[in-house]
PDB file of C-alpha atoms in Angstrom:
ATOM      1  CA  LEU A   1     -11.734 -27.068  47.889  1.00 76.00           C
ATOM      2  CA  ASP A   2     -13.287 -27.671  51.316  1.00 84.00           C
ATOM      3  CA  ASP A   3     -12.803 -31.422  50.799  1.00 89.00           C
ATOM      4  CA  VAL A   4      -9.053 -31.049  50.170  1.00 93.00           C
ATOM      5  CA  ARG A   5      -6.632 -31.162  53.108  1.00 93.00           C
ATOM      6  CA  PHE A   6      -3.264 -29.418  53.073  1.00 94.00           C
ATOM      7  CA  ARG A   7      -0.406 -30.260  55.417  1.00 93.00           C
ATOM      8  CA  VAL A   8       3.155 -29.119  56.037  1.00 88.00           C
ATOM      9  CA  ALA A   9       5.932 -29.473  58.641  1.00 67.00           C
ATOM     10  CA  ASN A  10       5.547 -32.983  60.001  1.00 69.00           C
ATOM     11  CA  ASN A  11       1.848 -33.411  59.130  1.00 80.00           C
ATOM     12  CA  LEU A  12       0.727 -30.030  60.511  1.00 89.00           C
ATOM     13  CA  PRO A  13      -2.608 -28.971  58.923  1.00 90.00           C
ATOM     14  CA  LEU A  14      -2.486 -25.882  56.728  1.00 91.00           C
ATOM     15  CA  PRO A  15      -5.670 -23.801  56.969  1.00 91.00           C
ATOM     16  CA  ILE A  16      -7.301 -22.698  53.720  1.00 92.00           C
ATOM     17  CA  GLN A  17      -7.664 -18.921  53.552  1.00 89.00           C
ATOM     18  CA  SER A  18      -9.104 -16.998  50.591  1.00 91.00           C
ATOM     19  CA  GLY A  19      -8.900 -19.969  48.277  1.00 92.00           C
ATOM     20  CA  GLY A  20      -5.349 -20.979  49.093  1.00 93.00           C
ATOM     21  CA  VAL A  21      -2.647 -21.682  51.643  1.00 93.00           C
ATOM     22  CA  ASP A  22       0.178 -19.577  53.080  1.00 93.00           C
ATOM     23  CA  VAL A  23       3.597 -21.227  53.399  1.00 93.00           C
ATOM     24  CA  PHE A  24       7.189 -20.221  54.005  1.00 91.00           C
ATOM     25  CA  PRO A  25       9.896 -20.562  51.338  1.00 88.00           C
ATOM     26  CA  GLY A  26      11.524 -23.989  51.322  1.00 85.00           C
ATOM     27  CA  ALA A  27       8.496 -25.817  52.685  1.00 88.00           C
ATOM     28  CA  GLU A  28       7.004 -28.974  51.190  1.00 91.00           C
ATOM     29  CA  VAL A  29       3.235 -28.943  50.822  1.00 93.00           C
ATOM     30  CA  HIS A  30       1.251 -32.168  51.147  1.00 95.00           C
ATOM     31  CA  VAL A  31      -2.209 -32.404  49.554  1.00 95.00           C
ATOM     32  CA  LEU A  32      -4.653 -35.107  50.588  1.00 95.00           C
ATOM     33  CA  LEU A  33      -7.934 -35.920  48.867  1.00 94.00           C
ATOM     34  CA  PRO A  34     -10.178 -38.525  50.565  1.00 93.00           C
ATOM     35  CA  ALA A  35     -11.525 -41.053  48.074  1.00 91.00           C
ATOM     36  CA  ASN A  36     -15.037 -40.823  49.545  1.00 90.00           C
ATOM     37  CA  VAL A  37     -15.468 -37.198  48.427  1.00 89.00           C
ATOM     38  CA  LEU A  38     -15.121 -38.117  44.738  1.00 87.00           C
ATOM     39  CA  PRO A  39     -18.172 -38.876  42.581  1.00 79.00           C
ATOM     40  CA  PHE A  40     -19.025 -42.566  42.374  1.00 81.00           C
ATOM     41  CA  ARG A  41     -17.227 -43.289  39.105  1.00 84.00           C
ATOM     42  CA  PRO A  42     -13.842 -44.872  38.275  1.00 90.00           C
ATOM     43  CA  VAL A  43     -10.887 -42.469  38.457  1.00 92.00           C
ATOM     44  CA  ASP A  44      -8.256 -42.644  35.734  1.00 94.00           C
ATOM     45  CA  GLY A  45      -5.767 -40.358  37.509  1.00 95.00           C
ATOM     46  CA  ILE A  46      -5.314 -37.217  39.601  1.00 96.00           C
ATOM     47  CA  ASP A  47      -2.563 -34.616  39.204  1.00 97.00           C
ATOM     48  CA  VAL A  48      -1.602 -31.382  40.879  1.00 96.00           C
ATOM     49  CA  VAL A  49      -0.345 -28.657  38.544  1.00 96.00           C
ATOM     50  CA  VAL A  50       1.812 -26.018  40.227  1.00 92.00           C
ATOM     51  CA  GLY A  51       4.603 -23.794  38.986  1.00 82.00           C
ATOM     52  CA  GLY A  52       4.417 -25.391  35.558  1.00 84.00           C
ATOM     53  CA  ASN A  53       4.990 -28.874  37.010  1.00 91.00           C
ATOM     54  CA  VAL A  54       2.505 -31.737  36.809  1.00 96.00           C
ATOM     55  CA  ILE A  55       2.790 -34.139  39.750  1.00 96.00           C
ATOM     56  CA  PRO A  56       0.580 -37.241  40.059  1.00 97.00           C
ATOM     57  CA  PHE A  57      -1.304 -38.172  43.209  1.00 97.00           C
ATOM     58  CA  ILE A  58      -0.707 -41.618  44.711  1.00 96.00           C
ATOM     59  CA  PHE A  59      -3.606 -43.593  46.177  1.00 94.00           C
ATOM     60  CA  HIS A  60      -3.034 -44.983  49.686  1.00 92.00           C
ATOM     61  CA  GLU A  61      -5.268 -47.982  50.199  1.00 91.00           C
ATOM     62  CA  GLY A  62      -4.955 -47.975  53.996  1.00 90.00           C
ATOM     63  CA  GLN A  63      -6.050 -44.363  54.390  1.00 88.00           C
ATOM     64  CA  LYS A  64      -8.442 -44.491  51.432  1.00 92.00           C
ATOM     65  CA  GLU A  65      -7.089 -41.209  50.131  1.00 94.00           C
ATOM     66  CA  PHE A  66      -5.025 -39.722  47.331  1.00 95.00           C
ATOM     67  CA  HIS A  67      -1.806 -37.964  48.325  1.00 96.00           C
ATOM     68  CA  VAL A  68       0.803 -35.776  46.642  1.00 95.00           C
ATOM     69  CA  ALA A  69       3.673 -33.585  47.892  1.00 94.00           C
ATOM     70  CA  PHE A  70       5.407 -30.738  46.110  1.00 93.00           C
ATOM     71  CA  PRO A  71       8.050 -28.144  47.046  1.00 90.00           C
ATOM     72  CA  VAL A  72       6.965 -24.535  47.411  1.00 88.00           C
ATOM     73  CA  PRO A  73       7.732 -22.635  44.173  1.00 80.00           C
ATOM     74  CA  GLN A  74      10.904 -20.562  44.461  1.00 76.00           C
ATOM     75  CA  ASN A  75       9.680 -17.728  42.265  1.00 71.00           C
ATOM     76  CA  GLY A  76       6.867 -16.449  44.461  1.00 80.00           C
ATOM     77  CA  ASP A  77       3.111 -17.017  44.687  1.00 89.00           C
ATOM     78  CA  ALA A  78       1.670 -19.584  42.300  1.00 90.00           C
ATOM     79  CA  ALA A  79      -1.737 -20.495  40.955  1.00 93.00           C
ATOM     80  CA  ALA A  80      -2.265 -24.237  41.255  1.00 95.00           C
ATOM     81  CA  ARG A  81      -4.964 -26.729  40.441  1.00 95.00           C
ATOM     82  CA  ILE A  82      -5.940 -30.322  41.091  1.00 96.00           C
ATOM     83  CA  VAL A  83      -7.000 -32.132  37.915  1.00 96.00           C
ATOM     84  CA  ILE A  84      -9.185 -35.227  38.350  1.00 95.00           C
ATOM     85  CA  ARG A  85      -9.535 -37.425  35.272  1.00 95.00           C
ATOM     86  CA  PHE A  86     -12.323 -39.993  35.265  1.00 93.00           C
ATOM     87  CA  ALA A  87     -12.347 -43.169  33.207  1.00 93.00           C
ATOM     88  CA  ASP A  88     -15.420 -41.995  31.236  1.00 92.00           C
ATOM     89  CA  GLY A  89     -13.485 -38.968  29.952  1.00 93.00           C
ATOM     90  CA  PHE A  90     -14.945 -36.411  32.361  1.00 92.00           C
ATOM     91  CA  VAL A  91     -12.386 -34.025  33.898  1.00 94.00           C
ATOM     92  CA  ASP A  92     -12.893 -32.017  37.088  1.00 93.00           C
ATOM     93  CA  THR A  93     -10.591 -29.206  38.251  1.00 94.00           C
ATOM     94  CA  VAL A  94     -10.110 -27.651  41.687  1.00 93.00           C
ATOM     95  CA  ALA A  95      -8.104 -24.414  41.744  1.00 95.00           C
ATOM     96  CA  PHE A  96      -6.136 -23.078  44.711  1.00 95.00           C
ATOM     97  CA  ALA A  97      -3.351 -20.590  45.405  1.00 94.00           C
ATOM     98  CA  VAL A  98       0.043 -21.167  47.003  1.00 94.00           C
ATOM     99  CA  ARG A  99       1.076 -17.912  48.673  1.00 93.00           C
ATOM    100  CA  ILE A 100       4.644 -17.398  49.851  1.00 92.00           C
ATOM    101  CA  ALA A 101       4.738 -15.843  53.325  1.00 92.00           C
ATOM    102  CA  GLN A 102       7.564 -13.537  54.317  1.00 92.00           C
ATOM    103  CA  ARG A 103       9.577 -14.708  57.312  1.00 94.00           C
ATOM    104  CA  GLY A 104       9.489 -12.737  60.535  1.00 96.00           C
ATOM    105  CA  ILE A 105      12.444 -10.540  61.399  1.00 98.00           C
ATOM    106  CA  VAL A 106      14.067  -9.005  64.480  1.00 98.00           C
ATOM    107  CA  VAL A 107      15.444  -5.502  63.882  1.00 97.00           C
ATOM    108  CA  SER A 108      17.000  -2.660  65.855  1.00 95.00           C
ATOM    109  CA  GLN A 109      14.793   0.346  66.540  1.00 91.00           C
ATOM    110  CA  GLU A 110      17.862   2.548  66.201  1.00 89.00           C
ATOM    111  CA  ASN A 111      18.641   1.889  62.532  1.00 92.00           C
ATOM    112  CA  ASN A 112      16.125  -0.740  61.384  1.00 93.00           C
ATOM    113  CA  THR A 113      18.854  -3.313  60.695  1.00 97.00           C
ATOM    114  CA  PRO A 114      18.585  -7.063  61.453  1.00 98.00           C
ATOM    115  CA  LEU A 115      19.849  -8.208  64.846  1.00 97.00           C
ATOM    116  CA  PRO A 116      21.833 -11.467  64.577  1.00 98.00           C
ATOM    117  CA  ASN A 117      21.705 -13.903  67.519  1.00 98.00           C
ATOM    118  CA  ALA A 118      18.438 -12.545  68.896  1.00 98.00           C
ATOM    119  CA  ARG A 119      16.480 -15.283  70.668  1.00 98.00           C
ATOM    120  CA  VAL A 120      12.804 -15.554  69.694  1.00 98.00           C
ATOM    121  CA  THR A 121      10.407 -17.660  71.783  1.00 98.00           C
ATOM    122  CA  LEU A 122       6.803 -18.417  70.864  1.00 98.00           C
ATOM    123  CA  PHE A 123       4.241 -18.968  73.626  1.00 98.00           C
ATOM    124  CA  ASP A 124       0.894 -20.745  73.207  1.00 97.00           C
ATOM    125  CA  VAL A 125      -1.552 -18.619  75.189  1.00 96.00           C
ATOM    126  CA  ARG A 126      -4.560 -20.925  74.913  1.00 93.00           C
ATOM    127  CA  LEU A 127      -2.617 -23.809  76.442  1.00 94.00           C
ATOM    128  CA  GLY A 128      -1.744 -21.705  79.491  1.00 95.00           C
ATOM    129  CA  ASP A 129       0.881 -19.336  78.095  1.00 96.00           C
ATOM    130  CA  VAL A 130       3.480 -22.081  77.781  1.00 97.00           C
ATOM    131  CA  VAL A 131       6.375 -22.317  75.331  1.00 98.00           C
ATOM    132  CA  TRP A 132       4.887 -23.762  72.149  1.00 97.00           C
ATOM    133  CA  ASN A 133       6.051 -27.335  71.581  1.00 95.00           C
ATOM    134  CA  ALA A 134       7.728 -26.916  68.191  1.00 93.00           C
ATOM    135  CA  ALA A 135       9.513 -30.282  68.344  1.00 92.00           C
ATOM    136  CA  GLU A 136       6.195 -32.072  67.729  1.00 88.00           C
ATOM    137  CA  GLN A 137       6.038 -30.307  64.374  1.00 87.00           C
ATOM    138  CA  GLY A 138       9.678 -30.753  63.410  1.00 87.00           C
ATOM    139  CA  GLN A 139      10.577 -27.166  64.282  1.00 91.00           C
ATOM    140  CA  VAL A 140      12.674 -25.361  66.891  1.00 95.00           C
ATOM    141  CA  ASN A 141      11.433 -23.042  69.644  1.00 97.00           C
ATOM    142  CA  PRO A 142      13.066 -20.812  70.755  1.00 97.00           C
ATOM    143  CA  ILE A 143      14.888 -19.784  67.584  1.00 97.00           C
ATOM    144  CA  VAL A 144      18.247 -17.991  67.610  1.00 98.00           C
ATOM    145  CA  VAL A 145      18.185 -15.906  64.432  1.00 97.00           C
ATOM    146  CA  GLY A 146      21.079 -15.754  61.972  1.00 97.00           C
ATOM    147  CA  ASN A 147      22.744 -12.768  60.337  1.00 97.00           C
ATOM    148  CA  ASP A 148      19.547 -11.907  58.467  1.00 97.00           C
ATOM    149  CA  GLY A 149      17.576 -11.638  61.732  1.00 97.00           C
ATOM    150  CA  MET A 150      14.828 -13.854  60.336  1.00 97.00           C
ATOM    151  CA  TYR A 151      12.675 -16.512  62.006  1.00 97.00           C
ATOM    152  CA  ALA A 152       9.472 -18.385  61.167  1.00 95.00           C
ATOM    153  CA  PHE A 153       6.931 -20.636  62.862  1.00 95.00           C
ATOM    154  CA  THR A 154       4.250 -22.747  61.167  1.00 93.00           C
ATOM    155  CA  VAL A 155       1.615 -23.425  63.831  1.00 94.00           C
ATOM    156  CA  PRO A 156      -1.960 -24.585  64.391  1.00 92.00           C
ATOM    157  CA  ASN A 157      -4.370 -21.674  64.391  1.00 93.00           C
ATOM    158  CA  GLY A 158      -4.718 -20.215  67.863  1.00 95.00           C
ATOM    159  CA  LEU A 159      -3.597 -17.480  70.250  1.00 96.00           C
ATOM    160  CA  TYR A 160       0.116 -16.797  70.677  1.00 97.00           C
ATOM    161  CA  ARG A 161       2.659 -14.239  71.842  1.00 96.00           C
ATOM    162  CA  LEU A 162       6.362 -13.679  71.165  1.00 97.00           C
ATOM    163  CA  VAL A 163       9.327 -12.829  73.373  1.00 98.00           C
ATOM    164  CA  ALA A 164      12.557 -11.591  71.746  1.00 97.00           C
ATOM    165  CA  GLU A 165      15.807 -11.152  73.680  1.00 97.00           C
ATOM    166  CA  LEU A 166      19.323  -9.977  72.906  1.00 97.00           C
ATOM    167  CA  ASP A 167      22.140  -8.764  75.146  1.00 96.00           C
ATOM    168  CA  GLY A 168      22.274  -4.980  75.170  1.00 93.00           C
ATOM    169  CA  TYR A 169      18.601  -4.596  74.213  1.00 95.00           C
ATOM    170  CA  ARG A 170      15.326  -4.441  76.110  1.00 92.00           C
ATOM    171  CA  THR A 171      13.430  -7.731  76.080  1.00 95.00           C
ATOM    172  CA  ARG A 172      10.421  -7.398  73.799  1.00 95.00           C
ATOM    173  CA  GLU A 173       7.221  -9.150  74.830  1.00 95.00           C
ATOM    174  CA  THR A 174       4.311  -8.823  72.440  1.00 94.00           C
ATOM    175  CA  LEU A 175       0.708  -8.932  73.502  1.00 92.00           C
ATOM    176  CA  SER A 176      -1.190 -12.055  72.471  1.00 93.00           C
ATOM    177  CA  PHE A 177      -2.248 -12.245  68.824  1.00 94.00           C
ATOM    178  CA  VAL A 178      -4.570 -14.483  66.848  1.00 94.00           C
ATOM    179  CA  VAL A 179      -3.195 -16.746  64.106  1.00 94.00           C
ATOM    180  CA  ASN A 180      -5.720 -17.679  61.409  1.00 91.00           C
ATOM    181  CA  ASN A 181      -3.412 -18.802  58.586  1.00 91.00           C
ATOM    182  CA  GLY A 182      -0.950 -21.044  60.441  1.00 92.00           C
ATOM    183  CA  ILE A 183       1.863 -18.496  60.082  1.00 94.00           C
ATOM    184  CA  VAL A 184       3.814 -16.565  62.737  1.00 96.00           C
ATOM    185  CA  ASN A 185       6.037 -13.958  61.087  1.00 96.00           C
ATOM    186  CA  GLN A 186       5.758 -10.734  63.072  1.00 95.00           C
ATOM    187  CA  ARG A 187       8.300  -7.964  62.705  1.00 95.00           C
ATOM    188  CA  VAL A 188       9.903  -7.526  66.140  1.00 96.00           C
ATOM    189  CA  VAL A 189      11.679  -4.272  67.013  1.00 95.00           C
ATOM    190  CA  LEU A 190      14.195  -4.217  69.872  1.00 96.00           C
ATOM    191  CA  ILE A 191      15.173  -1.037  71.706  1.00 92.00           C
ATOM    192  CA  LYS A 192      18.799  -0.626  72.673  1.00 91.00           C
ATOM    193  CA  LYS A 193      19.438  -0.292  76.392  1.00 86.00           C
ATOM    194  CA  ALA A 194      20.843   3.028  77.573  1.00 77.00           C
ATOM    195  CA  PRO A 195      23.852   3.106  79.910  1.00 73.00           C
ATOM    196  CA  THR A 196      23.025   3.395  83.603  1.00 74.00           C
ATOM    197  CA  ILE A 197      23.958   6.342  85.816  1.00 71.00           C
ATOM    198  CA  GLU A 198      25.970   3.911  87.946  1.00 75.00           C
ATOM    199  CA  GLU A 199      28.085   3.051  84.921  1.00 72.00           C
ATOM    200  CA  ALA A 200      28.648   6.742  84.239  1.00 68.00           C
ATOM    201  CA  LEU A 201      29.701   7.379  87.834  1.00 67.00           C
ATOM    202  CA  GLN A 202      32.336   4.652  87.595  1.00 72.00           C
ATOM    203  CA  LYS A 203      34.095   6.400  84.707  1.00 73.00           C
ATOM    204  CA  ASN A 204      37.438   7.899  85.686  1.00 70.00           C
ATOM    205  CA  LEU A 205      36.760  11.400  84.383  1.00 70.00           C
ATOM    206  CA  PRO A 206      37.167  14.970  85.617  1.00 77.00           C
ATOM    207  CA  ALA A 207      34.118  16.207  87.518  1.00 73.00           C
ATOM    208  CA  ALA A 208      32.910  18.511  84.754  1.00 72.00           C
ATOM    209  CA  GLU A 209      33.115  15.754  82.119  1.00 74.00           C
ATOM    210  CA  LYS A 210      31.423  13.299  84.444  1.00 69.00           C
ATOM    211  CA  ILE A 211      28.524  15.704  84.998  1.00 74.00           C
ATOM    212  CA  GLY A 212      28.150  16.078  81.246  1.00 77.00           C
ATOM    213  CA  LEU A 213      28.236  12.310  80.789  1.00 72.00           C
ATOM    214  CA  ILE A 214      25.600  11.823  83.454  1.00 75.00           C
ATOM    215  CA  ALA A 215      23.358  14.360  81.713  1.00 77.00           C
ATOM    216  CA  THR A 216      23.786  12.465  78.444  1.00 78.00           C
ATOM    217  CA  VAL A 217      23.011   9.146  80.121  1.00 72.00           C
ATOM    218  CA  VAL A 218      19.861  10.578  81.712  1.00 78.00           C
ATOM    219  CA  ALA A 219      18.705  11.825  78.307  1.00 80.00           C
ATOM    220  CA  GLN A 220      19.371   8.403  76.766  1.00 78.00           C
ATOM    221  CA  ASN A 221      17.378   6.688  79.507  1.00 78.00           C
ATOM    222  CA  VAL A 222      14.466   9.090  78.998  1.00 82.00           C
ATOM    223  CA  LYS A 223      14.552   8.319  75.259  1.00 83.00           C
ATOM    224  CA  GLU A 224      14.620   4.575  75.932  1.00 78.00           C
ATOM    225  CA  GLN A 225      11.635   4.807  78.270  1.00 83.00           C
ATOM    226  CA  THR A 226       9.736   6.951  75.759  1.00 83.00           C
ATOM    227  CA  LEU A 227      10.333   4.465  72.948  1.00 80.00           C
ATOM    228  CA  ALA A 228       9.224   1.579  75.154  1.00 81.00           C
ATOM    229  CA  ALA A 229       6.068   3.462  76.114  1.00 80.00           C
ATOM    230  CA  GLY A 230       5.372   4.087  72.440  1.00 82.00           C
ATOM    231  CA  GLN A 231       5.630   0.368  71.727  1.00 80.00           C
ATOM    232  CA  ARG A 232       3.119  -0.366  74.461  1.00 78.00           C
ATOM    233  CA  VAL A 233       0.675   2.183  73.030  1.00 79.00           C
ATOM    234  CA  LEU A 234       0.986   0.655  69.548  1.00 78.00           C
ATOM    235  CA  ASP A 235       0.491  -2.840  71.007  1.00 77.00           C
ATOM    236  CA  ALA A 236      -2.675  -1.699  72.749  1.00 77.00           C
ATOM    237  CA  ALA A 237      -4.001  -0.073  69.577  1.00 76.00           C
ATOM    238  CA  LYS A 238      -3.382  -3.256  67.569  1.00 73.00           C
ATOM    239  CA  LYS A 239      -5.124  -5.301  70.237  1.00 68.00           C
ATOM    240  CA  VAL A 240      -8.174  -3.043  70.086  1.00 66.00           C
ATOM    241  CA  ASP A 241      -8.290  -3.431  66.289  1.00 66.00           C
ATOM    242  CA  GLU A 242      -7.940  -7.217  66.610  1.00 63.00           C
ATOM    243  CA  VAL A 243     -10.797  -7.446  69.119  1.00 59.00           C
ATOM    244  CA  SER A 244     -13.052  -5.220  67.009  1.00 60.00           C
ATOM    245  CA  ASP A 245     -12.334  -7.312  63.890  1.00 60.00           C
ATOM    246  CA  ASN A 246     -13.315 -10.470  65.732  1.00 57.00           C
TER     247      ASN A 246
END
């Protein structure tokens, strides 16, 4: 399997992890097998078998490699195999897995529901913490999520971070994280902004009601700050685990 190359999203390499590749629903996977890695004997044909479908490889003379493309199965993870048939009757098989990755999602901390129209930006930390150039890979960055709150990036392995923004919510900036499987699909939780005391003071209310409103606003701001502090603690704990694993 080490001799097989997988690609997706405008020729972006897909890393092999645990005997397979991780891809998002709707993707098209390209498999390339260099001719020089095959035993020195005539080849009768090469197929990929995935999701019950048998798809033949095509030999590209210029690149001296066999190539095939197939859509990601719609019914979940799939066991797949490359079948190499030689002219002398010998058959060789290379097995691999196609694993369907869940898309990332932006949700509200308040009720865990998706947040439509949130803006998600991916930064490439190793290149100087710049916005990752998704256009080179046929993708969009930043992404404005739809009603389902979902987003997805297929990227080269590396070090990245996310920023998620939405009016009425605190901007969420993750710490940097390592990508080893070419997939960015973090769950991002946004905390709703509390009203400000200035906004409460501008309300045309009797003094007693205004004092009560101010007390409520102060409590909401304390809660917001506490939730944000909790996120930072969890981020730090995850970072410690990531460093220790590496």
